[in-house]
Coordinates of C-alpha atoms in Angstrom, one line a residue:
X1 CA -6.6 25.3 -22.4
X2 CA -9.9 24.5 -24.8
X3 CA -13.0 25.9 -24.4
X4 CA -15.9 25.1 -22.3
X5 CA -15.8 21.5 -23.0
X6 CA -12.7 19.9 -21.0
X7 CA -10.6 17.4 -23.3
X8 CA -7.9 14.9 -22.4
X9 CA -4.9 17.2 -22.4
X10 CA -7.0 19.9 -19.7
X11 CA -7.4 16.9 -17.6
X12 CA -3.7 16.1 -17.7
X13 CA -2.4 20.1 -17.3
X14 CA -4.8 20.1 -14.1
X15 CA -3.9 16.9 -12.5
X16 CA 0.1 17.7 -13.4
X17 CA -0.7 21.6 -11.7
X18 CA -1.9 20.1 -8.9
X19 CA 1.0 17.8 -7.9
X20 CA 0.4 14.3 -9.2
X21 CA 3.2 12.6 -11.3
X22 CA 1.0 10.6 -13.6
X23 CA -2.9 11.0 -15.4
X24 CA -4.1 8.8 -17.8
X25 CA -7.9 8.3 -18.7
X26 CA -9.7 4.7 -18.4
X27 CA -12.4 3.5 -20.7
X28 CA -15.5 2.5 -17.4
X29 CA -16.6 -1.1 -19.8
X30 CA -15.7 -4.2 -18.0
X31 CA -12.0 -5.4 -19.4
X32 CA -10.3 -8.7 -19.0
X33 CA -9.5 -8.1 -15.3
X34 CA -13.4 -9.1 -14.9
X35 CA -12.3 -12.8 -14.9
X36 CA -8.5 -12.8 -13.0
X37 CA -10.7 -11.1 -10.2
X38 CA -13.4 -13.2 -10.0
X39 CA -10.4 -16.4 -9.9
X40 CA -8.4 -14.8 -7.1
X41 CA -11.4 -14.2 -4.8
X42 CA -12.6 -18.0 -5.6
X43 CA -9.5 -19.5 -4.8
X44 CA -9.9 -17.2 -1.4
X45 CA -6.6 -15.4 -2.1
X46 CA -8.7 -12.6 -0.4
X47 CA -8.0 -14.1 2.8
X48 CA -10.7 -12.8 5.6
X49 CA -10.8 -9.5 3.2
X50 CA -14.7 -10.6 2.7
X51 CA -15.5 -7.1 1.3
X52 CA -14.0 -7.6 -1.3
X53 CA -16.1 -10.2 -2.4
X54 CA -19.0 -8.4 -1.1
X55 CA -18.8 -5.9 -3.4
X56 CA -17.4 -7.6 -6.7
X57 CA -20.1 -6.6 -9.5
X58 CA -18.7 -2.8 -8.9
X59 CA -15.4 -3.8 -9.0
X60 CA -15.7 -5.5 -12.6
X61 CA -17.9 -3.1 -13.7
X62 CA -17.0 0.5 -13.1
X63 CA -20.3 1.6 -14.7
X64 CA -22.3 0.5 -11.5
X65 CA -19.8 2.8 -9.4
X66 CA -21.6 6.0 -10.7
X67 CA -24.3 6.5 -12.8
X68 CA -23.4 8.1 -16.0
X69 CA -19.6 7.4 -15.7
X70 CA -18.1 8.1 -19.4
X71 CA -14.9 8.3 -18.3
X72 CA -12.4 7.4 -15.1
X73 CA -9.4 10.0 -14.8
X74 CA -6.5 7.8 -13.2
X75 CA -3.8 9.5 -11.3
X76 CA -0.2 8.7 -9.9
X77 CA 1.6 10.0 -7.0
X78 CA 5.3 8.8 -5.9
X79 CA 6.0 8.2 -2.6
X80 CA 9.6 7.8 -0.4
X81 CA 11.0 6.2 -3.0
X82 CA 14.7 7.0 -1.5
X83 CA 17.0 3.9 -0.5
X84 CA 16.5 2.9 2.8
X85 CA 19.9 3.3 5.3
X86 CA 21.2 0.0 7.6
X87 CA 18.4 -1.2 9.6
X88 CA 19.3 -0.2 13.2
X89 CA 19.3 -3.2 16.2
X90 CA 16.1 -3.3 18.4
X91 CA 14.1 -1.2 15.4
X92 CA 11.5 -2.2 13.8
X93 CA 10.5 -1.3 9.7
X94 CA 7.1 -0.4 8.8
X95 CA 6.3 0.3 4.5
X96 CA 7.2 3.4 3.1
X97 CA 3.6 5.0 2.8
X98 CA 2.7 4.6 6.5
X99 CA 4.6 6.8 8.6
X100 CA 3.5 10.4 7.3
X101 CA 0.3 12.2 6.7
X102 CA -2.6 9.4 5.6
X103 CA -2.3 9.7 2.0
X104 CA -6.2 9.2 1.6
X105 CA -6.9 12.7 2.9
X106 CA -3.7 14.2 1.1
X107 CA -4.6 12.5 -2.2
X108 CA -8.5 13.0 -1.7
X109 CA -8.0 16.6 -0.9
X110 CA -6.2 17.2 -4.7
X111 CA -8.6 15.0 -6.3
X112 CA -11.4 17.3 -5.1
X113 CA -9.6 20.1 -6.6
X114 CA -9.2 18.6 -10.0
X115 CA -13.0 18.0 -9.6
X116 CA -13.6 21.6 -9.2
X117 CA -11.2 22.9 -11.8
X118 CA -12.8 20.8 -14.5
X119 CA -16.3 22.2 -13.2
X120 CA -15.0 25.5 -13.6
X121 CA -13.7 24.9 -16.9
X122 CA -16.5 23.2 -18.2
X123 CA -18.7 26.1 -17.1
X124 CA -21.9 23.3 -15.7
X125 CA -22.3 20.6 -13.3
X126 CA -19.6 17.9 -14.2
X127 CA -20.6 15.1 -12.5
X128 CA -18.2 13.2 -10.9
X129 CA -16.9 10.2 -7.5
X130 CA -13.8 10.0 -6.1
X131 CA -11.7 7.4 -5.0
X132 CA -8.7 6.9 -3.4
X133 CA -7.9 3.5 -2.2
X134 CA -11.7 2.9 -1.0
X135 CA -15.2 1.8 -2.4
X136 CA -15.3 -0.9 -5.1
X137 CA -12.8 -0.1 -7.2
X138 CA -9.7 -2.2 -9.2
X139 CA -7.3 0.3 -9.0
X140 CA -4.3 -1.1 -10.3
X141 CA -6.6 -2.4 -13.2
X142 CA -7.9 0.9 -14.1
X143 CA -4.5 2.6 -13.9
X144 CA -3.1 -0.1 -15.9
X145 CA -6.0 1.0 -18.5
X146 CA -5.5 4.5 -18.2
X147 CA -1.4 4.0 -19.3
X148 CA 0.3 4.4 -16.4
X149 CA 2.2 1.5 -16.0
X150 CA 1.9 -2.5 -15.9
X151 CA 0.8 -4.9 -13.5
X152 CA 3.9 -6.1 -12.4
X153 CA 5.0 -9.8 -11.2
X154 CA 4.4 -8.1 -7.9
X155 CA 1.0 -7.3 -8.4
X156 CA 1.9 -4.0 -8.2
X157 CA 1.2 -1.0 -11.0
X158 CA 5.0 -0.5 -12.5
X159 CA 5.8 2.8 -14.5
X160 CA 8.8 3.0 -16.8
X161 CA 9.9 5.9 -15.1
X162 CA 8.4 6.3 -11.6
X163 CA 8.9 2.7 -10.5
X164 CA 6.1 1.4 -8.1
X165 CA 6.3 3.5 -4.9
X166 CA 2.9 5.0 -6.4
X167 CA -0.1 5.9 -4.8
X168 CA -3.2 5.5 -6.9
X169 CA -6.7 7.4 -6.8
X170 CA -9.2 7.5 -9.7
X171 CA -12.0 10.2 -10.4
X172 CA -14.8 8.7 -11.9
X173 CA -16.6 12.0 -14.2
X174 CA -19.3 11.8 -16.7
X175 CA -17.2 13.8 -19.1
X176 CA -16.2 12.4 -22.6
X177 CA -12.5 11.8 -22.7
X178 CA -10.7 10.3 -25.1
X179 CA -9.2 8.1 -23.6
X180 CA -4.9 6.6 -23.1
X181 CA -3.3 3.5 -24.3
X182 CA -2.0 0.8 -21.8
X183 CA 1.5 0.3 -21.2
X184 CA 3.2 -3.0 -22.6
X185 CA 4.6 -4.9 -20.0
X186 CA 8.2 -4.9 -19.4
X187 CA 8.6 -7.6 -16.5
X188 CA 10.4 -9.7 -19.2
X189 CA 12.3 -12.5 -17.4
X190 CA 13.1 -11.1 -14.2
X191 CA 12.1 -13.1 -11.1
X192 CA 13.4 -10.9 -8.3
X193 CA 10.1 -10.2 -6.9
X194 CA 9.3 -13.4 -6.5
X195 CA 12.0 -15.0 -5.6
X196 CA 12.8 -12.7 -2.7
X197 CA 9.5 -13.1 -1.3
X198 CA 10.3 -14.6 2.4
X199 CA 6.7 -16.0 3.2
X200 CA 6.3 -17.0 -0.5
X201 CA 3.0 -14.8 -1.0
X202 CA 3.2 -15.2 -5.2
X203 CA 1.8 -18.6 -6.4
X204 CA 2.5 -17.3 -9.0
X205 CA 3.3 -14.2 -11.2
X206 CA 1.2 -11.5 -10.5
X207 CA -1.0 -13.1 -8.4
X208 CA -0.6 -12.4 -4.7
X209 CA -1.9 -14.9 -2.0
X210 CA -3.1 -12.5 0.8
X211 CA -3.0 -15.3 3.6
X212 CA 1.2 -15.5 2.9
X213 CA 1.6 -12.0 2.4
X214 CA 3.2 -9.6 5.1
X215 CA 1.0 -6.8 4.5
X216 CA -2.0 -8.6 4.8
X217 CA -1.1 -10.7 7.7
X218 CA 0.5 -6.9 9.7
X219 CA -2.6 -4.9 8.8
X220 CA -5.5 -6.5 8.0
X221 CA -5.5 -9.8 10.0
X222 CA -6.8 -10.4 13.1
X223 CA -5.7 -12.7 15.8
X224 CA -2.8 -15.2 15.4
X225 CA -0.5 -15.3 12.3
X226 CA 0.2 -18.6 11.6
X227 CA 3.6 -19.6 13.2
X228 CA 5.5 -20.9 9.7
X229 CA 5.2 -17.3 8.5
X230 CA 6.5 -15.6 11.4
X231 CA 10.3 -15.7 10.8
X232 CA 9.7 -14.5 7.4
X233 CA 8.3 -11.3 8.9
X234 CA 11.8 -10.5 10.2
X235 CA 11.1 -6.9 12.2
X236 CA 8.5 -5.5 9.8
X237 CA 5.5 -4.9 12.2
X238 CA 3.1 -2.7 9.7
X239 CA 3.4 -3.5 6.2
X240 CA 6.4 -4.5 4.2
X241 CA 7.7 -3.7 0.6
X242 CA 10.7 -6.4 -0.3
X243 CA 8.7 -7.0 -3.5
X244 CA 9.1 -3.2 -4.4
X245 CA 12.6 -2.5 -3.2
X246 CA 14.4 -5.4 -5.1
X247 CA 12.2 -4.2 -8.2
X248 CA 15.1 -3.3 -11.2
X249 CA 12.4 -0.3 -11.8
X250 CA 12.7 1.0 -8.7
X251 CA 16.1 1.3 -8.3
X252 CA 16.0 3.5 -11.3
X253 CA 13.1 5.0 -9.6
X254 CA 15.6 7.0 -7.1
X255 CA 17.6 9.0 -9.7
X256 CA 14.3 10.0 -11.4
X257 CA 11.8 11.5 -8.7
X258 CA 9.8 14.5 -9.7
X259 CA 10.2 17.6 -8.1
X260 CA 7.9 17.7 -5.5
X261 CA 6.4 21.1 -6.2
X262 CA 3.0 21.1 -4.0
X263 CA 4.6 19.7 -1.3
X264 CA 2.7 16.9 -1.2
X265 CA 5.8 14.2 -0.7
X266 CA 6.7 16.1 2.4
X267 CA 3.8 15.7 4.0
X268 CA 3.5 12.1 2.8
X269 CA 7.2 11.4 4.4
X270 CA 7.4 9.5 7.8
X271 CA 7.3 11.1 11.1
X272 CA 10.8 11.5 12.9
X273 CA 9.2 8.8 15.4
X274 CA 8.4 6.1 12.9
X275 CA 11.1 6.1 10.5
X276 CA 13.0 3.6 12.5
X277 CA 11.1 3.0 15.7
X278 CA 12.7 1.2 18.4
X279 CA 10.1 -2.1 19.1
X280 CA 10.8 -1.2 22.8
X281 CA 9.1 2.1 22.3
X282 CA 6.4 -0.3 20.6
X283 CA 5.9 -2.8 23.1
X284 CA 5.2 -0.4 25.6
X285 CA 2.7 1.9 23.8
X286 CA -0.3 1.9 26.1
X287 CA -3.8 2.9 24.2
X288 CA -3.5 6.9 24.6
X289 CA 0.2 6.8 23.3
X290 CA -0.6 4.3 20.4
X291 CA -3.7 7.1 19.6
X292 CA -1.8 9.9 20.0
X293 CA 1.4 7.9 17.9
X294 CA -0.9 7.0 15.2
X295 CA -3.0 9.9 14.9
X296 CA -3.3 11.5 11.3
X297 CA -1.2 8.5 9.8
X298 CA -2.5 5.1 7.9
X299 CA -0.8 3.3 10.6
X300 CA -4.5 3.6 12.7
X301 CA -5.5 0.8 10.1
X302 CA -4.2 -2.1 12.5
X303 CA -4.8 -2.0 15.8
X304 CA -2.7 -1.5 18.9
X305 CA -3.1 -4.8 19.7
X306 CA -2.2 -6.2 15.7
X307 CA 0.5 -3.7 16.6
X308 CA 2.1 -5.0 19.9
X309 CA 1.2 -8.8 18.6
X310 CA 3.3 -7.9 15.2
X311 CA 6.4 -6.1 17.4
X312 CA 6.2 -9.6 19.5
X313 CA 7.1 -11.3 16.4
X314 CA 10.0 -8.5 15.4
X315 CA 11.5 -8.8 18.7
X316 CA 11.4 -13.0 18.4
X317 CA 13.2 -12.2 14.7
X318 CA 15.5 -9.5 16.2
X319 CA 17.8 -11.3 18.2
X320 CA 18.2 -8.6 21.1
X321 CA 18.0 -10.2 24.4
X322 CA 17.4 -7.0 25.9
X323 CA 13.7 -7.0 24.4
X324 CA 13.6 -10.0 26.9
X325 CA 12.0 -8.2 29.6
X326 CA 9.6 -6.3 28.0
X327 CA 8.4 -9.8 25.7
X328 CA 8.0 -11.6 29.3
X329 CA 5.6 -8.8 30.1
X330 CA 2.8 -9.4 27.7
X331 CA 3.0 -12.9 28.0
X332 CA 1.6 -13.0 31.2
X333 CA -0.8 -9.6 29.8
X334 CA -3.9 -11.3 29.8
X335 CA -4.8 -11.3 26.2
X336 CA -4.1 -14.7 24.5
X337 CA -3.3 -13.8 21.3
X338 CA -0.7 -11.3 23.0
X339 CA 0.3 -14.1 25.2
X340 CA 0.6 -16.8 22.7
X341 CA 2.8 -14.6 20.4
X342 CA 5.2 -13.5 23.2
X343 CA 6.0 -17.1 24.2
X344 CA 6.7 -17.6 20.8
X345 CA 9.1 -14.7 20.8
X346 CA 10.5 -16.1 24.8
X347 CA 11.5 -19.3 22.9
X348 CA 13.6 -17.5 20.4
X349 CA 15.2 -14.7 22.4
X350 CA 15.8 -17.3 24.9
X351 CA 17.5 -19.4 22.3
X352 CA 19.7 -16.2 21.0
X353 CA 23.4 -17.4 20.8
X354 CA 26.4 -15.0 21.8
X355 CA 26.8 -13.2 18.5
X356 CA 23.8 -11.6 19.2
X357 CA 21.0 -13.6 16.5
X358 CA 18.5 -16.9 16.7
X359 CA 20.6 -19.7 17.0

């Protein structure tokens, strides 16, 4: 490595040593993702994410993050990117990143390290905030910035190599790095993304409408989803990633995973219990189990009862009249939101015709 003062390519050996797949270094000025922000959030794509908005001078300008910022160190991890195997009857899906160890504290934990290395090497203070899907940051912007990959017509930060199972985290430092040139994009024509979206969440390219969106509506909504998008949930009850797995990149994505050297995607990879769970099992997860089911994963970001109301909707989609029982239950459960989904489900099991799906 250099001397005392940390370039670029000591930043990049670190990162790589300690088990990310990609580092790239941002310029902090405002860029042109100032104004496409600002336009989503006013044409309330944010749905009820109002913290978003709350905090949207950070998020265009990185500067007013930290104090002295001269440079933002951008990193890439890969996550389950494998091909999923025949969904099961009576299970439900959940997206990829959920089921293991909560990235943030995996991810957070290397980033601290990086921040120590570089102290070390530098031989001072360095200066520096992390962030790993939290505070008021633009991630995909920055990483887009920073090289390491596009902002697909999924929304999502596509790598020519890696695909966009990818979690991001950014380490603001005020150390001058030179810093990486953005990736073109390489989208071109392609459509799949979009047109396979079953609740129709892109109006259009690259622009995600959070109200219409599975992810969104599983995790951060609460109450009632809105009955038109509920068969286009099908039995995803925490998250969803269609828009990633019919991605051309992605399938290239499975013959070209890193070796996974710090262990890091082990820990990352869903628990036995959640990799197909049964929505039975689900539907009768009282508070202590859905704790103790949970704990340690992101999956604590919805609720039990977003949970149980999102497996209400699965088991309408399903087609298994033996969920019957167990639907019938929280109907008459004394929550309405419960109650209201679970009649919604009663009508469709009730309907189910002898080959087993909705008629």
């Amino acid at each position: 490595m250099s001397g005392a003062q940390p370039n670029a390519e000591d930043v990049r050996s670190l990162a790589l040593a300690l088990g990310f797949d990609l580092v790239g270094i941002a310029d902090p000025r405002p860029s042109s993702e100032t104004r496409r922000f600002r336009d989503w959030i006013g044409a309330g794509h944010a749905g009820s994410m109002h913290y978003l908005a709350e905090g949207v001078e950070k998020r265009v300008d990185p500067r007013l993050v930290m104090e002295g910022v001269r440079s933002i160190v951008c990193v890439g991890l890969v996550y389950d990117p494998g091909a999923r195997g025949p969904e099961r009857p009576g299970s439900a899906l959940i997206a990829r990143y959920a089921g293991g160890e909560d990235y943030h504290g995996v991810v957070a934990e290397r980033l601290r390290a990086l921040a120590l290395a570089l102290e070390a090497l530098a031989r001072r203070p360095v200066r520096s905030v992390a962030h790993v899907d939290t505070g008021p940051v633009l991630e995909r912007a920055l990483a887009a910035r920073a090289g390491l990959g596009w902002i697909g017509k999924n929304a999502c930060l596509i790598h020519p190599r890696l695909g966009s199972f990818l979690f991001l985290a950014e380490l603001f430092t005020d150390l001058p790095l030179d810093f990486d040139t953005p990736i073109g994009d390489h989208c071109g024509s392609c459509r799949a993304c979009l047109d396979a979206c079953p609740t129709g969440a892109f109006p259009e390219p690259g622009v995600v409408d959070s109200r219409r969106c599975i992810s969104y509506t599983t995790i951060e909504l609460e109450g009632s989803i809105a009955e038109p998008l509920r068969e286009g949930h099908g039995t995803r009850v925490f998250g969803c990633d269609i828009c990633q797995d019919v991605c051309p990149w992605n399938v290239r994505t499975r013959r070209e995973v890193p070796a996974d050297t710090k262990g890091l995607r082990s820990r990352l990879a869903p628990r036995r219990s959640w990799r197909a769970p049964d929505l039975a099992w689900i539907l009768t997860l009282g508070e202590q189990a859905w704790r103790a089911a949970t704990r340690g994963t992101a999956l604590r970001r919805a609720k039990r009862r977003s949970l149980l109301r999102n497996a209400l909707i699965a088991a309408g989609n399903s087609g298994d009249a033996g969920l019957l029982p167990l639907v019938r239950a929280h109907a008459s459960a004394g929550d309405p939101c419960l109650e209201e989904h679970a009649r919604w489900a009663l009508v469709r099991l009730e309907r189910t015709g002898s080959d087993g799906s909705p008629e």
